[in-house]
Coordinates of N, CA and C in Angstrom, one line a residue:
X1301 N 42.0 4.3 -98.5 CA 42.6 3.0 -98.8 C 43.6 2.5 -97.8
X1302 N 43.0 0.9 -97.4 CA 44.6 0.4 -95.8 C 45.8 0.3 -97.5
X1303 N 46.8 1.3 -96.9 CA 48.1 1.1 -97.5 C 48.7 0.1 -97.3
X1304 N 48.5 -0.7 -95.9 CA 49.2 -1.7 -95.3 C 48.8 -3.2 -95.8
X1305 N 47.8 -3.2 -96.8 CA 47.2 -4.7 -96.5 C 46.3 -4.3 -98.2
X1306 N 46.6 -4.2 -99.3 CA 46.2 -3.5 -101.3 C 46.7 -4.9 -101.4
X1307 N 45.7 -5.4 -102.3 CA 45.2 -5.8 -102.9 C 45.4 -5.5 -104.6
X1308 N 46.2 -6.5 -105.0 CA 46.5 -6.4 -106.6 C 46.2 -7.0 -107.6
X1309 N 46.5 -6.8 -108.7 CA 46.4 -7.5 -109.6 C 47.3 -7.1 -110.8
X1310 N 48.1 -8.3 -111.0 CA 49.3 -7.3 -112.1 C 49.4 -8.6 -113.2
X1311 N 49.3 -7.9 -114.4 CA 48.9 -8.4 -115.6 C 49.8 -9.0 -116.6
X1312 N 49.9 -10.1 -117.2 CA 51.2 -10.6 -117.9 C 50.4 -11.2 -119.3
X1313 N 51.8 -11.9 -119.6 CA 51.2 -12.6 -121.5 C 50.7 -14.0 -120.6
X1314 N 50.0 -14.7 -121.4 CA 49.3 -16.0 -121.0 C 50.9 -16.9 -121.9
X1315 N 51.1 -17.6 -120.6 CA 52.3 -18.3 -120.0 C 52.9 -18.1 -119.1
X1316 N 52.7 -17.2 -119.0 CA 54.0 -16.2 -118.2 C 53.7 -16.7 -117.0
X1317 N 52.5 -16.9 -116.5 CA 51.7 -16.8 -115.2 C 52.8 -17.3 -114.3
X1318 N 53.2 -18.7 -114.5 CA 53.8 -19.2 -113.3 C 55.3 -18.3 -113.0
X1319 N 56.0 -17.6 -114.3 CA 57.1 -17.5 -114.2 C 56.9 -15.8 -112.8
X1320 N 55.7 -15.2 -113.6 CA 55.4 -13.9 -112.8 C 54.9 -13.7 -111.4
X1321 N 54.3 -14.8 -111.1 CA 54.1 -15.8 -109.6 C 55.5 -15.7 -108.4
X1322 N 56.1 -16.6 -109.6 CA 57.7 -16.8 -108.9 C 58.7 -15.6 -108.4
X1323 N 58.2 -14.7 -109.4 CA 59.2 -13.1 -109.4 C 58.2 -12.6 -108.1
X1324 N 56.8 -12.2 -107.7 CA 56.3 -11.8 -106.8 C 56.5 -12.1 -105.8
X1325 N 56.7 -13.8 -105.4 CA 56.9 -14.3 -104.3 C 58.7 -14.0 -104.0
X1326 N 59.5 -14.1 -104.7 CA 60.7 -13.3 -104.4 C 60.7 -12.0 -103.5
X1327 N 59.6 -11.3 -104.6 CA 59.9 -9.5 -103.9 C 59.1 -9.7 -103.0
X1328 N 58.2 -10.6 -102.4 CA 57.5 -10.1 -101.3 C 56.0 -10.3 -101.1
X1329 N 55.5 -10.2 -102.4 CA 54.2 -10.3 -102.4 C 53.4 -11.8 -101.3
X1330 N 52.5 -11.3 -100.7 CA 51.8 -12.1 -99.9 C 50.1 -12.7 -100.7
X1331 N 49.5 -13.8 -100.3 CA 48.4 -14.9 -100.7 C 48.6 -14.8 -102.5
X1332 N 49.5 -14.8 -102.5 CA 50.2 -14.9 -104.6 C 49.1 -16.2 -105.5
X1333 N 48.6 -15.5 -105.8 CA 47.0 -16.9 -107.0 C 47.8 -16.6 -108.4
X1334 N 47.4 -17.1 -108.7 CA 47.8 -16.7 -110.1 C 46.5 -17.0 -111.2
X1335 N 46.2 -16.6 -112.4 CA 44.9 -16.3 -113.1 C 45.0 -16.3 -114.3
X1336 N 44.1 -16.1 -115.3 CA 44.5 -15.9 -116.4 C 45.2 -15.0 -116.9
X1337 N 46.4 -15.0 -117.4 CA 47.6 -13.8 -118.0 C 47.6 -12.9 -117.3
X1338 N 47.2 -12.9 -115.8 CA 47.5 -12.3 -114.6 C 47.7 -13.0 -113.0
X1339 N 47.6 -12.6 -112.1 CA 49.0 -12.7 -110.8 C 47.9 -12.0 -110.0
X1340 N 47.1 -12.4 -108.6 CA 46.8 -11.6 -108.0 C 47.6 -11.8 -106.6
X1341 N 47.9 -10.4 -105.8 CA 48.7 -11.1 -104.3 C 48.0 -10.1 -103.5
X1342 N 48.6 -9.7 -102.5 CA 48.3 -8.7 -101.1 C 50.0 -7.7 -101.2
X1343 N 50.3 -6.9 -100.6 CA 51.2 -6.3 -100.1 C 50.8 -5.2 -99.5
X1344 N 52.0 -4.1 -99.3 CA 51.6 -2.8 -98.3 C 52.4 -1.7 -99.7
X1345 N 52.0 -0.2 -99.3 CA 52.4 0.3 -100.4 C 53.9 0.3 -100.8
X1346 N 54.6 0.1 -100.2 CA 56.0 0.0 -100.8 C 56.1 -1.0 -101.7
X1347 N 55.2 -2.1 -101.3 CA 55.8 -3.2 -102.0 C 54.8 -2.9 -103.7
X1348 N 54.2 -2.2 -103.8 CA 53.5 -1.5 -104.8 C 54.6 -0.6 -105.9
X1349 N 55.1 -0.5 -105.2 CA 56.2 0.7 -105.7 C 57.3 -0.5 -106.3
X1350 N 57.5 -1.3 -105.5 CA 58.4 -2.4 -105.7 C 58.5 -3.3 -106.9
X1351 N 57.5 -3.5 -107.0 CA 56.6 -4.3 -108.5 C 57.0 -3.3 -109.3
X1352 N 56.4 -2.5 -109.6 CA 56.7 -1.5 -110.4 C 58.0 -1.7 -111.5
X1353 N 58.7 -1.2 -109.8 CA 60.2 -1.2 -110.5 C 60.5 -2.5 -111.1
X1354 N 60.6 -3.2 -110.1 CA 61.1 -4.5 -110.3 C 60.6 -5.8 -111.3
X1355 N 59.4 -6.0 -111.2 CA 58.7 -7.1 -111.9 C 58.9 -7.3 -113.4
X1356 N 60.0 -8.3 -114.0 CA 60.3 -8.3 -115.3 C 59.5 -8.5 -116.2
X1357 N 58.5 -9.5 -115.7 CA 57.1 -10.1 -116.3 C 56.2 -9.4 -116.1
X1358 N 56.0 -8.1 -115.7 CA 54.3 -7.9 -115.3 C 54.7 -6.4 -116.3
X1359 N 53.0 -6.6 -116.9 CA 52.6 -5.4 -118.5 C 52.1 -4.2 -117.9
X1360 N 51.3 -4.7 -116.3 CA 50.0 -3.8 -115.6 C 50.1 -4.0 -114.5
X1361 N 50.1 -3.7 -113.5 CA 49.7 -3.6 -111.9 C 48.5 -2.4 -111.9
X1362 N 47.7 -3.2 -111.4 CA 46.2 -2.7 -110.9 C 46.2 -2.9 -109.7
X1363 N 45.0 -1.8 -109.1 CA 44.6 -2.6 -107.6 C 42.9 -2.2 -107.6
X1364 N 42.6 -3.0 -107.6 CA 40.9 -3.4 -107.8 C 40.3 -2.6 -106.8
X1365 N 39.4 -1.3 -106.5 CA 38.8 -0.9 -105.9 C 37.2 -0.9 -105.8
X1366 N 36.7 -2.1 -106.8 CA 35.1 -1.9 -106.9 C 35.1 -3.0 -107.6
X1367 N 34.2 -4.0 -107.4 CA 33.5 -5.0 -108.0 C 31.7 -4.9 -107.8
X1368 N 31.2 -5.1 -109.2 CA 29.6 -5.4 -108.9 C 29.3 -6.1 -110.1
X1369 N 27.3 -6.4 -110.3 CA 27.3 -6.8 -110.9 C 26.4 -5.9 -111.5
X1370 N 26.5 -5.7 -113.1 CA 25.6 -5.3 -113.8 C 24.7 -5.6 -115.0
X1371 N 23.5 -5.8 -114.6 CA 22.7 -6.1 -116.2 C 22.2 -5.6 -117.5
X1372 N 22.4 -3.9 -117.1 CA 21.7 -3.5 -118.1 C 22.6 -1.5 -118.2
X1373 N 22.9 -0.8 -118.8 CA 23.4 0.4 -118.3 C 23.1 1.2 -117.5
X1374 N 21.5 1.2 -116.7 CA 21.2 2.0 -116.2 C 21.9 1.7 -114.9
X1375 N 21.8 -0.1 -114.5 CA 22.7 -0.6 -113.1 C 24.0 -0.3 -113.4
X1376 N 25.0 -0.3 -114.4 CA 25.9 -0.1 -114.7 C 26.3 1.3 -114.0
X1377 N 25.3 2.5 -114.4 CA 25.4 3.9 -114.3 C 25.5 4.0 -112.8
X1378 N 24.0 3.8 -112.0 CA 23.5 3.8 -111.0 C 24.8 3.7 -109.8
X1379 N 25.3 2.1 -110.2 CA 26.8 1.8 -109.3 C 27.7 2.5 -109.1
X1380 N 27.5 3.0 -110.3 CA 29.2 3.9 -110.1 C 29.1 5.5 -110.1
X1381 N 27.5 6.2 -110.1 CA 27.4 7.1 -109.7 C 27.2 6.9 -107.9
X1382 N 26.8 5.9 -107.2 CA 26.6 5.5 -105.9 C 28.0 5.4 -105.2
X1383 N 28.9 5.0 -106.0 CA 30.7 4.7 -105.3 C 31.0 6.3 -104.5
X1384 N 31.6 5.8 -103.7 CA 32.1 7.6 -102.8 C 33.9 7.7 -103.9
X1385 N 33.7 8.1 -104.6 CA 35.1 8.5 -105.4 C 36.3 9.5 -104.8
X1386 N 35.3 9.9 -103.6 CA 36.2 11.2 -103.5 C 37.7 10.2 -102.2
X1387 N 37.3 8.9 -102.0 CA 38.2 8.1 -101.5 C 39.4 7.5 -102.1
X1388 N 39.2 8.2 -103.5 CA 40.1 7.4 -104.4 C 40.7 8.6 -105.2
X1389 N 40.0 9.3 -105.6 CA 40.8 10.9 -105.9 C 40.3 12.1 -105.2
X1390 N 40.6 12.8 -105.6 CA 40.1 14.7 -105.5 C 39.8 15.3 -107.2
X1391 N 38.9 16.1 -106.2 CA 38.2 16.9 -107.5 C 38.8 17.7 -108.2
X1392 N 40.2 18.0 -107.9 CA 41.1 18.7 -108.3 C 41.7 18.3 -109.3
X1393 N 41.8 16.7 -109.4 CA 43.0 15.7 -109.9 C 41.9 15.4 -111.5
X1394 N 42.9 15.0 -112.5 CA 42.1 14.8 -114.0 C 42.4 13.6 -113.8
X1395 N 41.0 12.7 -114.4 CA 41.7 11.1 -115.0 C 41.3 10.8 -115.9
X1396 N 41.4 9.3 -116.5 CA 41.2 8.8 -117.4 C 40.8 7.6 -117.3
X1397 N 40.4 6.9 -118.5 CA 39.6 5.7 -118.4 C 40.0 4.8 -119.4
X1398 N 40.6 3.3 -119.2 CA 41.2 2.4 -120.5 C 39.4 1.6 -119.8
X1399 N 39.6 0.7 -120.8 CA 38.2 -0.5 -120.9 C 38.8 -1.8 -121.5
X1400 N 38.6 -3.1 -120.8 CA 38.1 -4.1 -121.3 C 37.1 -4.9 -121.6
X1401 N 36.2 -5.3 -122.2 CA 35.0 -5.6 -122.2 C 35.0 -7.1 -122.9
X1402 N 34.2 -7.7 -122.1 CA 34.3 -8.9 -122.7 C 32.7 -9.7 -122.6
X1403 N 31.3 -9.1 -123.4 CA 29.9 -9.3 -122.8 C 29.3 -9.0 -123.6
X1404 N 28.0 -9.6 -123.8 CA 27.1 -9.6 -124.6 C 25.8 -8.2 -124.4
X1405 N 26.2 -7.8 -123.1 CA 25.6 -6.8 -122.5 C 26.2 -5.6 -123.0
X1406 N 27.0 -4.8 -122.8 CA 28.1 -4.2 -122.9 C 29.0 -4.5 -124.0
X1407 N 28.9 -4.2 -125.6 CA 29.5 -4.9 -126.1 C 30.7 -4.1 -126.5
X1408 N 30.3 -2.4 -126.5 CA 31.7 -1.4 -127.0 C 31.9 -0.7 -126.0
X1409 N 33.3 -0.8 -125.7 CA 34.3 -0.4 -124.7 C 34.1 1.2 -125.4
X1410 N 34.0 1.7 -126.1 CA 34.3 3.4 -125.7 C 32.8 3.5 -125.1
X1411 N 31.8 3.3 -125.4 CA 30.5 3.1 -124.4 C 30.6 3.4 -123.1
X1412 N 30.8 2.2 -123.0 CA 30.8 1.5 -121.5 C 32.1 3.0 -120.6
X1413 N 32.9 3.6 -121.1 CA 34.3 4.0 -121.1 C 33.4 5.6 -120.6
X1414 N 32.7 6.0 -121.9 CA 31.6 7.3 -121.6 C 30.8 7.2 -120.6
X1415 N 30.3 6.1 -120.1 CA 29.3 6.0 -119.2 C 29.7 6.4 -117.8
X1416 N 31.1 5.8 -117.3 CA 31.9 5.3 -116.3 C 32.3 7.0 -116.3
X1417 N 32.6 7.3 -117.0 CA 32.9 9.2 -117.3 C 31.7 10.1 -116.7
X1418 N 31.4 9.7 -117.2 CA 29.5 10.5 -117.2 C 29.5 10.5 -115.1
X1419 N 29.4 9.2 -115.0 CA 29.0 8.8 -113.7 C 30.1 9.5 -112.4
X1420 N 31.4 9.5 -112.9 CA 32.3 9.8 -112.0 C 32.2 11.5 -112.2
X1421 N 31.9 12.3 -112.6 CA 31.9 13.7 -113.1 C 30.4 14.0 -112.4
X1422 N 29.4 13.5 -112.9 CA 28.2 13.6 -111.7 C 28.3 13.6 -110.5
X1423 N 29.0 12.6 -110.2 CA 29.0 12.1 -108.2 C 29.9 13.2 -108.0
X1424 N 30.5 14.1 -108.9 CA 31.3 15.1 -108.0 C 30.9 16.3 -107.5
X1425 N 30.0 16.4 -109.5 CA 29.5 17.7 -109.2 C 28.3 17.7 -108.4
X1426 N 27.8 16.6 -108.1 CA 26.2 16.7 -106.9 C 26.8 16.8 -105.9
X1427 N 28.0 16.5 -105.7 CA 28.6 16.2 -104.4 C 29.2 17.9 -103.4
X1428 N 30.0 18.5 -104.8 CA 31.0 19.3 -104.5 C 30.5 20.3 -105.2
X1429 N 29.1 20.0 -106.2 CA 29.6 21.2 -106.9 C 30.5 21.7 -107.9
X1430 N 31.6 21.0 -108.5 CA 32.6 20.9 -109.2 C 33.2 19.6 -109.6
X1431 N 33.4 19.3 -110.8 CA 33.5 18.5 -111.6 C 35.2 18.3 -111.8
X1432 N 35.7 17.0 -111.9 CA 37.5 16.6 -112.4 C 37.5 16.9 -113.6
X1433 N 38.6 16.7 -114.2 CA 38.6 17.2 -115.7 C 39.2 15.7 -116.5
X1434 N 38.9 14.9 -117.2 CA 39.2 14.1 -117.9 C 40.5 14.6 -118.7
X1435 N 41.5 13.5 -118.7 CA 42.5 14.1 -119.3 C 43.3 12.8 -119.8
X1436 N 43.1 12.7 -121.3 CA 44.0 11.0 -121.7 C 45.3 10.9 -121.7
X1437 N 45.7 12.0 -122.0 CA 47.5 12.3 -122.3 C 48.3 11.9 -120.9
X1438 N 47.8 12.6 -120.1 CA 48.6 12.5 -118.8 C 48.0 13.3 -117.5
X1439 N 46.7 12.4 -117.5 CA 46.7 11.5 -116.3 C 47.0 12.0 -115.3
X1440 N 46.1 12.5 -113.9 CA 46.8 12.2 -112.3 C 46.1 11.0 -112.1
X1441 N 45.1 10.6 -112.3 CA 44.5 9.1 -111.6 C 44.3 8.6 -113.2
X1442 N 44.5 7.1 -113.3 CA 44.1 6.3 -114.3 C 42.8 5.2 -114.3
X1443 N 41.9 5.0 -114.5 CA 41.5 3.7 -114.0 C 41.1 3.0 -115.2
X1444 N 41.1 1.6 -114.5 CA 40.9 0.5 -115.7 C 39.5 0.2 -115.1
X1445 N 38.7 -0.3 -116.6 CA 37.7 -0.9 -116.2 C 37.3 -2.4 -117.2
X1446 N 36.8 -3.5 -116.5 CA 37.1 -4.8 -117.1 C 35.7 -5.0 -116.3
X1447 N 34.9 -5.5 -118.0 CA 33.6 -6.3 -117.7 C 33.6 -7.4 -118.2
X1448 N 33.2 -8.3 -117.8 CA 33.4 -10.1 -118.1 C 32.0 -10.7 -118.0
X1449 N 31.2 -10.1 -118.6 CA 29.6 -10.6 -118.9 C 28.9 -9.4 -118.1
X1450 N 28.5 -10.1 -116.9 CA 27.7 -9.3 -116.3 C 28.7 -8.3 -114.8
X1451 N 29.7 -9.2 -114.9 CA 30.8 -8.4 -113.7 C 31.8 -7.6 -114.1
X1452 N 31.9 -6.8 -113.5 CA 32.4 -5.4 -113.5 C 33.2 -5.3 -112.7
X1453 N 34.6 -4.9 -112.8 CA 35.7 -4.4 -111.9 C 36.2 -3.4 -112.3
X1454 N 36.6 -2.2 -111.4 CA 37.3 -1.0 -111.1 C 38.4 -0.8 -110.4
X1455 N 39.5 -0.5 -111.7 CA 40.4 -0.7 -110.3 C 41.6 0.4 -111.4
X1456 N 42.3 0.5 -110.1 CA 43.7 2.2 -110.2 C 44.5 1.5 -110.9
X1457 N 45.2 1.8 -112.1 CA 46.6 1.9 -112.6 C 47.3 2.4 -112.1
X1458 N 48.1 1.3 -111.3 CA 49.8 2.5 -111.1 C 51.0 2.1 -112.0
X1459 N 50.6 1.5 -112.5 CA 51.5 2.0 -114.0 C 52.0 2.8 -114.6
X1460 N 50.8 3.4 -115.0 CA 50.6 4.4 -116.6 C 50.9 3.4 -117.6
X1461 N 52.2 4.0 -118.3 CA 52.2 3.4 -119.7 C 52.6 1.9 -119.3
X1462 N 52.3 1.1 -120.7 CA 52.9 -0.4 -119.9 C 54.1 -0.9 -119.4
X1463 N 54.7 -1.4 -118.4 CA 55.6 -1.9 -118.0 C 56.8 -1.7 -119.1
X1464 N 56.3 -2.3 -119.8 CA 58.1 -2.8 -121.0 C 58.5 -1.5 -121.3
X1465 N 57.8 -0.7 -121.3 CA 58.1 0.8 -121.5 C 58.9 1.4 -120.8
X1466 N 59.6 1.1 -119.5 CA 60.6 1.6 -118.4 C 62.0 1.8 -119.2
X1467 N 62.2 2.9 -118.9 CA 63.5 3.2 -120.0 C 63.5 3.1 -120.9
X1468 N 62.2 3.2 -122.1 CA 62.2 3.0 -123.2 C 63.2 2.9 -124.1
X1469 N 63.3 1.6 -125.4 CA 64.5 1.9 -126.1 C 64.7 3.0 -126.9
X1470 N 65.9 3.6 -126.9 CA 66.1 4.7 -127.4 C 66.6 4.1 -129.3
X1471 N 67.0 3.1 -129.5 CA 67.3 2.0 -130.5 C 66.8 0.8 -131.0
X1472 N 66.2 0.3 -131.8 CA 65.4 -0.7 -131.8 C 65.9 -1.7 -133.2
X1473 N 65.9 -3.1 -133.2 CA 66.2 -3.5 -134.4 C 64.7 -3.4 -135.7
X1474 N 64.7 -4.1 -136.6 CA 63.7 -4.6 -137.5 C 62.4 -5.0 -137.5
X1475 N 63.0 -5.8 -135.9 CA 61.4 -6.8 -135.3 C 62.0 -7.0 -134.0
X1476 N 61.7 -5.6 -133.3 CA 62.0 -5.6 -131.4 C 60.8 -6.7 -130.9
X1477 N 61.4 -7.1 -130.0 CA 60.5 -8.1 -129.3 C 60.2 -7.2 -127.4
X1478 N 59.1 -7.7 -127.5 CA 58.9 -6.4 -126.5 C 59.6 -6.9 -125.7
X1479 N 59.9 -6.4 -124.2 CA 60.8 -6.5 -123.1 C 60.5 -7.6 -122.1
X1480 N 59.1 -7.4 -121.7 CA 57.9 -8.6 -121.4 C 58.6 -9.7 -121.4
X1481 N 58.1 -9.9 -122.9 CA 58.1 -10.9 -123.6 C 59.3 -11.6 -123.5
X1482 N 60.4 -11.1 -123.8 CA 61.7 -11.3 -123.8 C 62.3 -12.0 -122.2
X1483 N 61.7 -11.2 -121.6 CA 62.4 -11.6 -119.9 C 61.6 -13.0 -120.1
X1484 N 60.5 -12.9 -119.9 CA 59.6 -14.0 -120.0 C 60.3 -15.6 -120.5
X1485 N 60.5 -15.2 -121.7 CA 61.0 -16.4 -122.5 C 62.6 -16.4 -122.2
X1486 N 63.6 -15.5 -122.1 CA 64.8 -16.3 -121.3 C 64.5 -17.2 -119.8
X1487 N 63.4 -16.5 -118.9 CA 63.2 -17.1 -117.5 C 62.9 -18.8 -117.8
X1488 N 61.7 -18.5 -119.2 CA 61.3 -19.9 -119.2 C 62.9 -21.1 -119.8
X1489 N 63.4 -20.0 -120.5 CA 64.5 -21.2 -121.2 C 65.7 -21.9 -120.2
X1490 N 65.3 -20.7 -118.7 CA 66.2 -21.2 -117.4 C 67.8 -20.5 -117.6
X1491 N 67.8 -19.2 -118.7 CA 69.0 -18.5 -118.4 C 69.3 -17.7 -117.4
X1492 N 70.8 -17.9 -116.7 CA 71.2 -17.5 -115.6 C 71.7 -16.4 -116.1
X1493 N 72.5 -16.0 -117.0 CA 72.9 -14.8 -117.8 C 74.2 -14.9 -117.4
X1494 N 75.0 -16.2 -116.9 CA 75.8 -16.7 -116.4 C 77.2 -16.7 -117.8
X1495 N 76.2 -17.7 -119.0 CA 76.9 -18.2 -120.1 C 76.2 -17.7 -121.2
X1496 N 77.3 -18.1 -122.4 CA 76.2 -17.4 -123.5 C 74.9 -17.8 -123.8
X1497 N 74.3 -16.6 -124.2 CA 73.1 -17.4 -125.1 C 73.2 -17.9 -126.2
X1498 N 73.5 -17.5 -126.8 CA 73.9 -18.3 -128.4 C 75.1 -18.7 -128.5
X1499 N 75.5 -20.1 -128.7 CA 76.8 -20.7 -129.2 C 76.7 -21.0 -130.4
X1500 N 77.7 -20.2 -131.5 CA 78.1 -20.5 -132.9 C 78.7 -22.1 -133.1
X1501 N 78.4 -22.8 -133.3 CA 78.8 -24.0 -133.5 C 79.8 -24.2 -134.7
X1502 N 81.2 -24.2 -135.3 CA 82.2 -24.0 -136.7 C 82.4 -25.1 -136.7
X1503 N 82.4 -25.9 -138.2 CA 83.1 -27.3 -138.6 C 84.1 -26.8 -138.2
X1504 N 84.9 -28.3 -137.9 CA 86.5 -28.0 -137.7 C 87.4 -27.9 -138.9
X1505 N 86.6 -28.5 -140.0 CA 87.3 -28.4 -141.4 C 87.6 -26.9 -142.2
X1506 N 86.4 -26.0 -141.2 CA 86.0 -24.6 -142.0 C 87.8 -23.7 -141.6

């Protein structure tokens, strides 16, 4: 993988887009599009690391390593037994597999999730002779996979858990509002964190 020149894709609520645009181009991110309830840009690996930390609005950072097209499971299979994987992990390393599916072809994500399993565990063991070990809990490599009819994208989580999850609360009220969400909607209301947010308004009679 050029460390210098990844390729992302980092995932937000549908609104957010422009506000999560604006925070990228702040920290750095380079050719910034923006998309549906996601943000695509360029950077080098630090700036990967950077998002991470930093990005108030983003749920997911992905970085897309495979696009095709598929019509039927066996091209589905065929693709992603044909990928050289060992450029993206080692055989040593366990991963795992989230799915989105959105296709008339493909219509259940744990399916499609087994297949993509199947395929990456074959290309190793033809390869090496020894097979990775799938592991959901925790993960050395993650990958996401998102089919949108007939197109298919592969691409690494460097996330893990979702974004809002950083420091998790240790406290929570009745109806927490996720953290996302929250940054999101002060950015849109244009708070500086300058003045209050809520002013009690009292009769003067009270």
């Amino acid at each position: 993988m050029d460390t210098e020149n990844i390729k992302i894709q980092i995932k937000t609520f549908f609104g957010l887009e422009q506000i999560l645009a604006e925070e990228i181009k702040k920290l750095g991110g380079r050719n910034v599009e923006m998309k549906n309830r996601a943000v695509n840009c360029e950077g080098d690996l630090g700036f990967l690391y950077k998002i991470n930390y930093s990005a108030r609005t983003a749920l997911k950072i992905l970085v897309p390593i495979h696009e095709f097209k598929a019509f039927n499971q066996h091209q589905f299979y065929d693709r992603l037994f044909k990928f050289e994987w060992e450029n993206f992990m080692d055989v040593d390393q366990s991963f795992s597999i989230d799915a989105t599916v959105n296709s008339e072809t493909f219509k259940h994500s744990q399916f499609v999730t087994l297949k993509m399993k199947d395929a990456i565990v074959d290309y190793f063991q033809e390869k090496f002779r020894r097979r990775p070990n799938v592991e959901t809990r925790n993960p050395d490599i993650k990958f996401h996979l998102h089919i949108d009819r007939e197109l298919v994208m592969i691409s690494m989580d460097s996330s893990g858990d979702p974004l809002f999850k950083r420091g998790y609360r240790r406290e929570q009220g009745e109806a927490p509002i996720n953290e996302v969400l929250a940054s999101g909607m002060l950015q849109l209301a244009g708070w500086d964190g300058k003045n209050s947010l809520i002013r009690c308004v009292v009769p003067e009679h009270y």
